[in-house]
PDB file of C-alpha atoms in Angstrom:
ATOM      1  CA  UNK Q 613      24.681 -14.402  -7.529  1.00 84.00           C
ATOM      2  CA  UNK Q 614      22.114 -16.531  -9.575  1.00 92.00           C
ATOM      3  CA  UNK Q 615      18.779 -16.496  -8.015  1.00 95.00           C
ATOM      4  CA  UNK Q 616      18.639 -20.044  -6.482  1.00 96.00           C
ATOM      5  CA  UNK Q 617      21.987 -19.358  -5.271  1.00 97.00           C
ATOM      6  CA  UNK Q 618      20.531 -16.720  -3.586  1.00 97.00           C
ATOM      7  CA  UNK Q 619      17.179 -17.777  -2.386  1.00 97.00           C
ATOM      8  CA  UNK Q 620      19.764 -21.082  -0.608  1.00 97.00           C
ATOM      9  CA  UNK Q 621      21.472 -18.502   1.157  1.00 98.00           C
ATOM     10  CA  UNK Q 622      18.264 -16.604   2.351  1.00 98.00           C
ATOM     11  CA  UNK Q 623      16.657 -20.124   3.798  1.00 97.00           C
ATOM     12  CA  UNK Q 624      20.148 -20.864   5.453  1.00 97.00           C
ATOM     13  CA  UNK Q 625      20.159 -17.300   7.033  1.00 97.00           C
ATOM     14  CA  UNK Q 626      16.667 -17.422   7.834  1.00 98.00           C
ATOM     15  CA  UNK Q 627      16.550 -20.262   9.673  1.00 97.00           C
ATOM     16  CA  UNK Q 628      19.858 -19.304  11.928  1.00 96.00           C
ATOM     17  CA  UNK Q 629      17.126 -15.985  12.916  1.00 94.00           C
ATOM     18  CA  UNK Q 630      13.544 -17.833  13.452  1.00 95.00           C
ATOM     19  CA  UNK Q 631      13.577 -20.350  15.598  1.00 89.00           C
ATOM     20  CA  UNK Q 632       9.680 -22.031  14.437  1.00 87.00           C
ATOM     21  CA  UNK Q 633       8.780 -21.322  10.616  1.00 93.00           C
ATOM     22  CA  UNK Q 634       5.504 -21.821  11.184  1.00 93.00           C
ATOM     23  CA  UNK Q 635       1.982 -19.744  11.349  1.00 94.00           C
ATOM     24  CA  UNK Q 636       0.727 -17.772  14.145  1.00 95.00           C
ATOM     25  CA  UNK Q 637      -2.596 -18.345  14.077  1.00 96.00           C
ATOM     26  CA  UNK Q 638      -4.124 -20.747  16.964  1.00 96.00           C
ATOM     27  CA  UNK Q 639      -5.770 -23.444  16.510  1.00 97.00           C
ATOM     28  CA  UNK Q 640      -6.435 -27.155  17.110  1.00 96.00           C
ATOM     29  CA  UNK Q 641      -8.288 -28.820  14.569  1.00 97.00           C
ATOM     30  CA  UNK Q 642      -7.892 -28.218  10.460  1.00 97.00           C
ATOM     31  CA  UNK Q 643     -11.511 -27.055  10.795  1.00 98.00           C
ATOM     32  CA  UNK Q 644     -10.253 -24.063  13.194  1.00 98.00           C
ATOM     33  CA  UNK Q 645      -6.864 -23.375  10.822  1.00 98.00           C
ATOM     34  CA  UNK Q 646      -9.429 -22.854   8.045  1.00 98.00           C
ATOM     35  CA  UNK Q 647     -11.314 -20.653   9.959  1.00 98.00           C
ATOM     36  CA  UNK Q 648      -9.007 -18.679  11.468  1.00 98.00           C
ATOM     37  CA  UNK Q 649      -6.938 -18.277   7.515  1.00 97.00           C
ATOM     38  CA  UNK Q 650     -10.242 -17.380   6.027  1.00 97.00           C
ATOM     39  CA  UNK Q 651     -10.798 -14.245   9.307  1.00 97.00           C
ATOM     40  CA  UNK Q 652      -7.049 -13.250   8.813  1.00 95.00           C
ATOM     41  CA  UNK Q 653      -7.693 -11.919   5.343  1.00 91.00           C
ATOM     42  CA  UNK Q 654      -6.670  -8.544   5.349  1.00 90.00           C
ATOM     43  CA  UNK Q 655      -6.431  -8.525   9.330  1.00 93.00           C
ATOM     44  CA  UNK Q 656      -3.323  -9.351  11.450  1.00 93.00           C
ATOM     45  CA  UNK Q 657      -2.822 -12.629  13.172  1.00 95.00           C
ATOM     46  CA  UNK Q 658      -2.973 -10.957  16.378  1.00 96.00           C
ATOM     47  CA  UNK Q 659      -6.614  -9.995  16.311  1.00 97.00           C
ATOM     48  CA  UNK Q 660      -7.807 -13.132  14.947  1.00 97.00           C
ATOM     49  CA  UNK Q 661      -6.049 -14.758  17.780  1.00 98.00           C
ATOM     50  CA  UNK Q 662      -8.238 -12.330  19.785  1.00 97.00           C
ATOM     51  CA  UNK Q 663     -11.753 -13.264  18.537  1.00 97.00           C
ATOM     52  CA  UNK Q 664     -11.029 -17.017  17.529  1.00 98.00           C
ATOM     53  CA  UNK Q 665     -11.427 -18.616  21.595  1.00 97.00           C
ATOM     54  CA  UNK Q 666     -15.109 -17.048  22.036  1.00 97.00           C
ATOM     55  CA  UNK Q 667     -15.902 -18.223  18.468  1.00 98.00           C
ATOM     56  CA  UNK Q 668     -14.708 -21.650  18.962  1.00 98.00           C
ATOM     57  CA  UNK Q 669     -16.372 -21.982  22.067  1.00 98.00           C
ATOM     58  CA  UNK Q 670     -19.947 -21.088  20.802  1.00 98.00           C
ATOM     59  CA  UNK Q 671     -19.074 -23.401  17.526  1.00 98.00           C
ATOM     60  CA  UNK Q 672     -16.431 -25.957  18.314  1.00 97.00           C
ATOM     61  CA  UNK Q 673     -17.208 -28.102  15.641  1.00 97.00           C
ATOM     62  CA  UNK Q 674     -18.266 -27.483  11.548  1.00 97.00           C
ATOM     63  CA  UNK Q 675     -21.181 -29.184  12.345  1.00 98.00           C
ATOM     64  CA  UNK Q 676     -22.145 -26.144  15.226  1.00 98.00           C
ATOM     65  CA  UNK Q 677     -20.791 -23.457  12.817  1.00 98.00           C
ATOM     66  CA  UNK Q 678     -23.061 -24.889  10.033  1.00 98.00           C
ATOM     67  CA  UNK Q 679     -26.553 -24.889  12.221  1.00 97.00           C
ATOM     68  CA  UNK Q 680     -24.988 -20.877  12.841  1.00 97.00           C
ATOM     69  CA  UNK Q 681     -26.468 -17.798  10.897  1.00 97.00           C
ATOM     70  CA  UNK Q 682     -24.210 -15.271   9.481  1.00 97.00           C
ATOM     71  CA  UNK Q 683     -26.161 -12.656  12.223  1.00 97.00           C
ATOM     72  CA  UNK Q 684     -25.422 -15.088  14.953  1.00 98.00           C
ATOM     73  CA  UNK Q 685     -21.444 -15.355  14.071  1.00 98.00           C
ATOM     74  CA  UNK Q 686     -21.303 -11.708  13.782  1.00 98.00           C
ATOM     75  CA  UNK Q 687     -20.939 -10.455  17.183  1.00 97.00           C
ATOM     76  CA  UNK Q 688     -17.756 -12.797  17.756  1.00 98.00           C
ATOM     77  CA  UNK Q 689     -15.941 -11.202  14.978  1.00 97.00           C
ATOM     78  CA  UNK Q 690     -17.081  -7.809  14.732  1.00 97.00           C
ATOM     79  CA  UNK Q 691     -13.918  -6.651  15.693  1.00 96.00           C
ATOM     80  CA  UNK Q 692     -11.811  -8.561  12.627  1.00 96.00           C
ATOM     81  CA  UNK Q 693     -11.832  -6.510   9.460  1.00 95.00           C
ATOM     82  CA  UNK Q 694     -14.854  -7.104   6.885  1.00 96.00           C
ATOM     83  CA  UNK Q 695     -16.989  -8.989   9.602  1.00 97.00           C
ATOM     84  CA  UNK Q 696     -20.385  -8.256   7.568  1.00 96.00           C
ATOM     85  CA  UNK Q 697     -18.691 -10.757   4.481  1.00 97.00           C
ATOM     86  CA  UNK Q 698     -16.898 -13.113   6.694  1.00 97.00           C
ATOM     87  CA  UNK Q 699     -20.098 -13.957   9.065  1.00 97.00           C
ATOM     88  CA  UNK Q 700     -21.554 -15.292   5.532  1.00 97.00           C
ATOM     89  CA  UNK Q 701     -18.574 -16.917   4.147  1.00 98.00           C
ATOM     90  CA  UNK Q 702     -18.280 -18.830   7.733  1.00 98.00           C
ATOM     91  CA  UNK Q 703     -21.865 -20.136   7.598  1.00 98.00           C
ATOM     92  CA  UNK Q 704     -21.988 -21.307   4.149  1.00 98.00           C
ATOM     93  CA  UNK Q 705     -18.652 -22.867   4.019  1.00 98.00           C
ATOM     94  CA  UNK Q 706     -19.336 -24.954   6.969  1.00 98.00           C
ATOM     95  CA  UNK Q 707     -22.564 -25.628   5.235  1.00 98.00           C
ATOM     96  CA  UNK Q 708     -20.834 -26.808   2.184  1.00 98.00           C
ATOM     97  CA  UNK Q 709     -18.788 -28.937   4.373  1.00 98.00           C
ATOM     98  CA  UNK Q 710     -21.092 -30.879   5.831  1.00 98.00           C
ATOM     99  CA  UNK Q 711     -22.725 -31.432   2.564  1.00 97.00           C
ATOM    100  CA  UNK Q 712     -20.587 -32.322   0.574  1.00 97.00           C
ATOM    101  CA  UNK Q 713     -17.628 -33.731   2.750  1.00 97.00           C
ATOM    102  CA  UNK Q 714     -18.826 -35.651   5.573  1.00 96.00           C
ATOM    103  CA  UNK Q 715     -17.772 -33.099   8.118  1.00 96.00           C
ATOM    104  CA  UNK Q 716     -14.580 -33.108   7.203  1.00 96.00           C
ATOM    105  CA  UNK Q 717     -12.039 -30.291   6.219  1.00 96.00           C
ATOM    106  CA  UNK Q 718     -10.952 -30.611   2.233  1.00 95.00           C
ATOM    107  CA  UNK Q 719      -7.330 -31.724   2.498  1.00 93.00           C
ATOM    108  CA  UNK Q 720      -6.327 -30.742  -1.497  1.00 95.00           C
ATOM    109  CA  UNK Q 721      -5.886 -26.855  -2.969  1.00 95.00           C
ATOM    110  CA  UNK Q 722      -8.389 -27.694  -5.860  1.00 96.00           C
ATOM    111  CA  UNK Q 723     -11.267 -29.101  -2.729  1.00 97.00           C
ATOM    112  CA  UNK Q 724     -10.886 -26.306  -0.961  1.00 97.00           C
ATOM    113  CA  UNK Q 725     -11.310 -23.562  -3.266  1.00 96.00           C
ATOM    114  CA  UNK Q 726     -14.932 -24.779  -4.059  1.00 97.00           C
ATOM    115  CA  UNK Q 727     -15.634 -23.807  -0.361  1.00 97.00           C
ATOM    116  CA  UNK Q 728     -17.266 -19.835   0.336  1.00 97.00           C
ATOM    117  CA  UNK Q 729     -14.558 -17.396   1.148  1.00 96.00           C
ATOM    118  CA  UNK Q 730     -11.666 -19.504   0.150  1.00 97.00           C
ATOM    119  CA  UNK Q 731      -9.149 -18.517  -2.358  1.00 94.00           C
ATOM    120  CA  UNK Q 732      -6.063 -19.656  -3.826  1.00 93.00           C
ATOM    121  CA  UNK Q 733      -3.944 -18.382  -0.881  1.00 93.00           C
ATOM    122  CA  UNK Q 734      -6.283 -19.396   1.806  1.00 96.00           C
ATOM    123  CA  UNK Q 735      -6.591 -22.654   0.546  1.00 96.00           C
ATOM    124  CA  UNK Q 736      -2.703 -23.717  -0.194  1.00 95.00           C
ATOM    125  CA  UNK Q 737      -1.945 -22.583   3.455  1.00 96.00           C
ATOM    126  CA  UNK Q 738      -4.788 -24.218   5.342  1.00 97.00           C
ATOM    127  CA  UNK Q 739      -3.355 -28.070   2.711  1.00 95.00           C
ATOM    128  CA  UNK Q 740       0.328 -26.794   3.414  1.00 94.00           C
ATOM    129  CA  UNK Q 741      -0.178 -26.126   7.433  1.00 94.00           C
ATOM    130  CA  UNK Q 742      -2.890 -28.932   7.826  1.00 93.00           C
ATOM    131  CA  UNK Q 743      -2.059 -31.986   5.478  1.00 92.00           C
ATOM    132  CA  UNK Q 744       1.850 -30.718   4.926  1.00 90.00           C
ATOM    133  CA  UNK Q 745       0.620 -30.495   0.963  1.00 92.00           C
ATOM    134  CA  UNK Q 746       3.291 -29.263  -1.046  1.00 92.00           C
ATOM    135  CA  UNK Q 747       2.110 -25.657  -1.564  1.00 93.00           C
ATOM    136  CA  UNK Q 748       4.038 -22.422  -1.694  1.00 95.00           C
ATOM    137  CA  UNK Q 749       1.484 -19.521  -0.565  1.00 95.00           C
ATOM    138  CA  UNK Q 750       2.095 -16.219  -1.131  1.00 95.00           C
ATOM    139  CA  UNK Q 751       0.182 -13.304   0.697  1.00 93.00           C
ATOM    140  CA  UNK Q 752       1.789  -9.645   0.935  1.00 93.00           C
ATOM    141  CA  UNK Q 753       4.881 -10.533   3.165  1.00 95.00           C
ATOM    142  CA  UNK Q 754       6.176 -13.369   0.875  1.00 97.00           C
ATOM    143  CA  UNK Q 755       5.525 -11.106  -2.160  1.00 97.00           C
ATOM    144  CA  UNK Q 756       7.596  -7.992  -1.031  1.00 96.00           C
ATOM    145  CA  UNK Q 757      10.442 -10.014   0.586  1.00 97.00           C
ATOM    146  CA  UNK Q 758      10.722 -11.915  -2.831  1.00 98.00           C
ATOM    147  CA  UNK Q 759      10.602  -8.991  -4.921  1.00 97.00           C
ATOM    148  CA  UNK Q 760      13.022  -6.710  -2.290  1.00 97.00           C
ATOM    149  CA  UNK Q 761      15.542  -9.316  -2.442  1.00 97.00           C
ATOM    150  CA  UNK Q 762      15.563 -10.757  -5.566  1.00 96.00           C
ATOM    151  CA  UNK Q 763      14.570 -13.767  -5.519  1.00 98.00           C
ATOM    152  CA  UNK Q 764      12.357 -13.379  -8.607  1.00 97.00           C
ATOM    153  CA  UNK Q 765      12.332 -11.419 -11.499  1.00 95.00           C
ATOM    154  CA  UNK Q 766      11.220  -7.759 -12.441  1.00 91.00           C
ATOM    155  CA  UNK Q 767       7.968  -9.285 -14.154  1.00 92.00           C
ATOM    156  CA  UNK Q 768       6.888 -11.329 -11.050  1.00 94.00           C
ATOM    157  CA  UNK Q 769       3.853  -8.603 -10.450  1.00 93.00           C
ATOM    158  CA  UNK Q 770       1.407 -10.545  -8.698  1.00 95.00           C
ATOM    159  CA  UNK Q 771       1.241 -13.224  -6.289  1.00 94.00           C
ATOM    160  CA  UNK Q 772       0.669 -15.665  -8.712  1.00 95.00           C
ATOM    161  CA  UNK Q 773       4.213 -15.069 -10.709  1.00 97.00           C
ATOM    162  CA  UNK Q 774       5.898 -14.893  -7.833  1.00 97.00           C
ATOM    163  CA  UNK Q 775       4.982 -18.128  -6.700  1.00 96.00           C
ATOM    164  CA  UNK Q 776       5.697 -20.031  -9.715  1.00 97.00           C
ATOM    165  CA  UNK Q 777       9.265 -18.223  -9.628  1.00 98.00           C
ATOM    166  CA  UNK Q 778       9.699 -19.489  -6.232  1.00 97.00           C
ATOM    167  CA  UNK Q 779       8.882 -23.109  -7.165  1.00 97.00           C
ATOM    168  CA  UNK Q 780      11.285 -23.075  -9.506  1.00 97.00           C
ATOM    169  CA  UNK Q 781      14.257 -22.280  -7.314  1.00 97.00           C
ATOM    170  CA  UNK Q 782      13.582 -23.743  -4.557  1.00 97.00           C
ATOM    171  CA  UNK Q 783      13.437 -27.348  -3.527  1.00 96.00           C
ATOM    172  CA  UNK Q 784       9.567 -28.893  -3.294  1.00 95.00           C
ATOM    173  CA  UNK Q 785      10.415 -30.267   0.179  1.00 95.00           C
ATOM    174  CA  UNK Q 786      11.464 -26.351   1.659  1.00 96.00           C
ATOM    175  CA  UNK Q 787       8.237 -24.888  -0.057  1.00 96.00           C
ATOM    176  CA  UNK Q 788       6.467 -24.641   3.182  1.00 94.00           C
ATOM    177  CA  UNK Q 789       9.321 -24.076   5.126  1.00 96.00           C
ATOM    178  CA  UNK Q 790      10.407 -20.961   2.790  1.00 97.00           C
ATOM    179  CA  UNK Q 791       6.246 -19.906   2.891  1.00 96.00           C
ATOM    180  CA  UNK Q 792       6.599 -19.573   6.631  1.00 96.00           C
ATOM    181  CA  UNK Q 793      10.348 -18.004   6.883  1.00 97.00           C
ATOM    182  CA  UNK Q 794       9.296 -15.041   4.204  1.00 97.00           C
ATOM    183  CA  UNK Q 795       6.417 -14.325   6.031  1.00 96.00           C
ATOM    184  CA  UNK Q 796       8.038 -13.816   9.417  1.00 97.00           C
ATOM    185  CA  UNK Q 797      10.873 -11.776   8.298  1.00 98.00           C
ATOM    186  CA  UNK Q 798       8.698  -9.889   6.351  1.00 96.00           C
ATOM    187  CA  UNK Q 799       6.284  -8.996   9.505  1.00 95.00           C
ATOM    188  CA  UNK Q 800       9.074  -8.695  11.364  1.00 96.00           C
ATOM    189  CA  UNK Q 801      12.432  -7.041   9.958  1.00 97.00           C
ATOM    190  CA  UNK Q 802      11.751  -6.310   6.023  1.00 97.00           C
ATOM    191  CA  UNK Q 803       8.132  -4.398   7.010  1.00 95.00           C
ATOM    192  CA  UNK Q 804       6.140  -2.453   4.589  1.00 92.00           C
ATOM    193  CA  UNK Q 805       6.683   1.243   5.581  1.00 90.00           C
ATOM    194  CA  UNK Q 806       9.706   0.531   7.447  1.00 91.00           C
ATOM    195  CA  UNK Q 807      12.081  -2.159   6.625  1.00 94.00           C
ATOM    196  CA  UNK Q 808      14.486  -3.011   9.550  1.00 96.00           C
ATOM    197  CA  UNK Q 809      17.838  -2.872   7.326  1.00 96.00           C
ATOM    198  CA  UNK Q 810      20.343  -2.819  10.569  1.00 95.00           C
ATOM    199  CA  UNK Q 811      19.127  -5.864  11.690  1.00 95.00           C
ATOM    200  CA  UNK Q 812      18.797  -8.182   9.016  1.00 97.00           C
ATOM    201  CA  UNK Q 813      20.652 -10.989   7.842  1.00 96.00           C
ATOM    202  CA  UNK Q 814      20.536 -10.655   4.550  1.00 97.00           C
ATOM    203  CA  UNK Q 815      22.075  -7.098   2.940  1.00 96.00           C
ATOM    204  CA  UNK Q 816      24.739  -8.757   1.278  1.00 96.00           C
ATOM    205  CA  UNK Q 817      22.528 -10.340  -1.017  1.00 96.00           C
ATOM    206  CA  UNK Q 818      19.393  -7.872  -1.000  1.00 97.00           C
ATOM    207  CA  UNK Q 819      18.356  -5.879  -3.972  1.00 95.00           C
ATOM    208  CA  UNK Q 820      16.365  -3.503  -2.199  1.00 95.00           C
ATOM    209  CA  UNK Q 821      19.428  -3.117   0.344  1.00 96.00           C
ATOM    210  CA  UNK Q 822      21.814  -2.223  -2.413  1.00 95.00           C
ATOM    211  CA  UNK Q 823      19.479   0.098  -4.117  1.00 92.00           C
ATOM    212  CA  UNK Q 824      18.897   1.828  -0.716  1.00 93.00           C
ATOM    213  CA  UNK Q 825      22.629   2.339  -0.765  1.00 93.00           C
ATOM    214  CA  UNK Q 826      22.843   4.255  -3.917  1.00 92.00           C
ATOM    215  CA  UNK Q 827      20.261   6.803  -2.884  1.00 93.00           C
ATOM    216  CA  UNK Q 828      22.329  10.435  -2.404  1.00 93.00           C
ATOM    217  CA  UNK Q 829      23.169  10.788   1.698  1.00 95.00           C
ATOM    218  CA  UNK Q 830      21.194  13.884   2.726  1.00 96.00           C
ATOM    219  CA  UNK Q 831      22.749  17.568   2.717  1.00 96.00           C
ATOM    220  CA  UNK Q 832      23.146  19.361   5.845  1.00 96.00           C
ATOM    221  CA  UNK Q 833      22.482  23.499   5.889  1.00 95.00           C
ATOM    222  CA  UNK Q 834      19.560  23.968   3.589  1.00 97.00           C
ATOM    223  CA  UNK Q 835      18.154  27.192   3.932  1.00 97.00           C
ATOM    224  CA  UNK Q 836      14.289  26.220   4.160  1.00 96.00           C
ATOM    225  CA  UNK Q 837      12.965  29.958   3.889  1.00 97.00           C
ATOM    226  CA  UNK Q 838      14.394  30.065   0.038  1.00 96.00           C
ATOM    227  CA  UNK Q 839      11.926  27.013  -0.154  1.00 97.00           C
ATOM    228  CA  UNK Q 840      10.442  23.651   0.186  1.00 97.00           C
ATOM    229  CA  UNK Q 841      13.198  21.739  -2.080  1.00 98.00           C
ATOM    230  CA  UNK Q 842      16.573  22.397  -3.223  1.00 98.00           C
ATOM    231  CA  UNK Q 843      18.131  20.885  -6.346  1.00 97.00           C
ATOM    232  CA  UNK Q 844      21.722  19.544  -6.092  1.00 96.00           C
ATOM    233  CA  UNK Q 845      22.391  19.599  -9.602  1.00 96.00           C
ATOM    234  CA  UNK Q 846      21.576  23.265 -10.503  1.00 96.00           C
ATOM    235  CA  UNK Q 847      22.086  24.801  -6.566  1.00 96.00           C
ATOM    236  CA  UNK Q 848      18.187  25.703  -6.651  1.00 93.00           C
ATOM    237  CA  UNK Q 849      15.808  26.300  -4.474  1.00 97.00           C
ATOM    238  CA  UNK Q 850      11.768  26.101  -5.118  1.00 97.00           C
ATOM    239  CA  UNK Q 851       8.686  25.336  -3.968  1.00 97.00           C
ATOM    240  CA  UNK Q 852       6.453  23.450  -6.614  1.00 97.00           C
ATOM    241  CA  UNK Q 853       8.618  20.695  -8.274  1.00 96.00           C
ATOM    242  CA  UNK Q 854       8.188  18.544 -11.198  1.00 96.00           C
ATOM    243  CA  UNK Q 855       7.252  15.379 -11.361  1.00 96.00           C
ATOM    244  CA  UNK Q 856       9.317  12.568 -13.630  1.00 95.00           C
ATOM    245  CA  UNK Q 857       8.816   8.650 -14.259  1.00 94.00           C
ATOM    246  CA  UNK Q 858      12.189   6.538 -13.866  1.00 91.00           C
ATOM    247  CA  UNK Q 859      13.514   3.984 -15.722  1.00 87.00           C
ATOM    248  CA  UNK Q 860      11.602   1.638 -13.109  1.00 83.00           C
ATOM    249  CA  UNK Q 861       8.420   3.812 -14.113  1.00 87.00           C
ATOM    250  CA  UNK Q 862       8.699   5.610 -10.344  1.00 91.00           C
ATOM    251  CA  UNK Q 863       7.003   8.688  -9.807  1.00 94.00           C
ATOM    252  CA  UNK Q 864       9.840  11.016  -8.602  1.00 96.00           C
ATOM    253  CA  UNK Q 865      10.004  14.653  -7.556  1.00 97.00           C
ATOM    254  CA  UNK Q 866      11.668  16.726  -9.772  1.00 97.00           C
ATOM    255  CA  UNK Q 867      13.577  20.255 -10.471  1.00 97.00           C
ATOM    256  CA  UNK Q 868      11.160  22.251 -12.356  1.00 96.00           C
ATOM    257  CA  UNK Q 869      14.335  24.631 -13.316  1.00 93.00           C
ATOM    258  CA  UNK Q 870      16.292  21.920 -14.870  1.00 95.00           C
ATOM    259  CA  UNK Q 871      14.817  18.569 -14.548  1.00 95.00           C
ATOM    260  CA  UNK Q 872      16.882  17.032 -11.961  1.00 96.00           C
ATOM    261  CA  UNK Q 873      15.784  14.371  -9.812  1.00 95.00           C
ATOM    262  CA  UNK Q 874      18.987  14.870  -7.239  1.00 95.00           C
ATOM    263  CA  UNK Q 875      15.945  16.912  -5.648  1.00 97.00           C
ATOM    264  CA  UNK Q 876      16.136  17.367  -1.262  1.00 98.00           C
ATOM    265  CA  UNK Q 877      13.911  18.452   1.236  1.00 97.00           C
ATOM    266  CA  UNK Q 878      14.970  21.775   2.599  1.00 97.00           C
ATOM    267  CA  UNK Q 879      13.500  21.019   6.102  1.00 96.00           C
ATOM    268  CA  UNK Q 880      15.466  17.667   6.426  1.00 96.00           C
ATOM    269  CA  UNK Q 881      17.669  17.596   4.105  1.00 97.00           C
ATOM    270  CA  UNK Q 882      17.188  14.074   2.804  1.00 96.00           C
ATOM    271  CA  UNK Q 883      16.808  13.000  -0.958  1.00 97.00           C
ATOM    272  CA  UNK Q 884      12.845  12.736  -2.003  1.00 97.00           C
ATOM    273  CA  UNK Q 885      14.170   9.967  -4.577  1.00 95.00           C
ATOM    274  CA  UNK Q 886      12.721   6.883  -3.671  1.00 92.00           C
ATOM    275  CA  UNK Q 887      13.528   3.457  -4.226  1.00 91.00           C
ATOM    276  CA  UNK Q 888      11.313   0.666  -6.740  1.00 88.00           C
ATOM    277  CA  UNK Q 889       9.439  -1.018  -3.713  1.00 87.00           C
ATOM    278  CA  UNK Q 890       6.542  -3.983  -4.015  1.00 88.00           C
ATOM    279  CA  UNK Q 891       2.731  -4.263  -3.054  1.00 83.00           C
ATOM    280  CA  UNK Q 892       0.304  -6.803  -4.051  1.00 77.00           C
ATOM    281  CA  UNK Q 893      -2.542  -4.519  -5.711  1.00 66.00           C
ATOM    282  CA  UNK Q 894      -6.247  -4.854  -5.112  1.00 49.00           C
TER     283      UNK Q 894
END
């Protein structure tokens, strides 16, 4: 299956599961949106939601936010992550609205990156969300459900790639549809650390699924006190293995007797190969 063939059958499946693509952040105005995007860097949705009520209260407009120091924005969102930079990056970029907008919230990508804390990402989902621009963002979710199921290439190593891959496979009217459905599933079934394989929609056509498939099932009746690992391929047990690179330049443990990577814990019995998996780095 041809990657737009695939990435149609992901959306279709997709949006048979979720019932509202859309973010879960609160908010009223584009002026909160922006806020709460540029707070939910690095911190879950569910905190922000948390802090975001007390904040808007004290400051319910940019103009309030803008009279605001970054000590006196502090204590409402000294439990989101980085609340030292994100006090500042409040203050002046309501500052900077008022200034040089009139008061009111950028509606382009290129507008609102000029504003403090906002980046690429920030600023494509507050225009997609906000002003329905077509924009495509990609943050950690989109980027690992992409990559895990294929729906762009090997190379697509940073957010960047990816989206331009996505834009060209999938229809500029589904951009922030697709933005919104890969985000979800990916905070939701195909997580980081734990990807919820049984109850997804989507093995059939899932890279990541199929790899997981090939990986040996474990062995039952290791002896553990003839040591940590035992290696399949030469019936031998150890306790300080090698390590090898893969063909997808994976780290993985191997038989310091032979070389093997069909390598098992002796404790468990399950395979210490690992699959190629995706983070955004930095």
């Amino acid at each position: 299956m041809g990657r737009t063939d695939r990435a149609e059958f992901v959306l279709e499946n997709l949006r048979e599961r979720i019932d509202r693509p859309t973010t879960e952040l609160e908010y009223d105005t584009p002026y909160q949106l922006l806020v709460a995007v540029i707070l939910s860097a690095q911190c879950t949705d569910d905190r922000v939601n948390e802090a975001t009520p007390d904040l808007f209260e004290a400051y319910p407009t940019v103009e309030d936010l803008a009279e605001a120091t970054p000590d006196d924005i502090y204590p409402y969102i000294q439990s989101i992550t980085f609340p030292n930079n994100k006090s500042g990056y409040l203050a002046e970029m309501a500052r900077q609205i008022v200034e040089r907008y009139d008061g009111q919230v950028p509606s382009t990508v290129d507008e609102l990156q000029t504003l403090k804390g906002v980046g690429r990402k920030t600023a494509q989902v507050v225009a997609q969300v906000a002003h329905n621009a077509d924009a495509l963002p990609v943050d950690t979710h989109v980027f690992r459900v992409a990559n895990r199921i294929g729906l762009v290439k090997e190379d697509a190593t940073t957010p960047r790639k990816v989206e331009r891959q996505l834009r060209r496979i999938l229809p500029k009217e589904d951009w922030g549809e697709a933005h919104h459905l890969l985000i979800l599933h990916g905070r939701y079934t195909c997580k980081a650390r734990t990807p919820q394989c049984d109850d997804c929609p989507l093995p059939s056509v899932c890279k990541h699924y199929d790899r997981l498939q090939k990986l040996p099932d474990p062995i039952d009746g290791l002896n553990s006190s003839k040591g940590r690992y035992y290696c399949k391929t030469s019936d031998h047990y150890f306790d300080t293995p090698d390590v090898h690179v893969d063909r997808y330049d994976i780290e993985q443990t191997a038989c310091p007797h032979c070389g093997s990577m069909q390598v098992f814990r002796t404790k468990s019995g399950t395979p210490t190969k690992q699959v190629k998996d995706y983070r955004v780095n930095g």
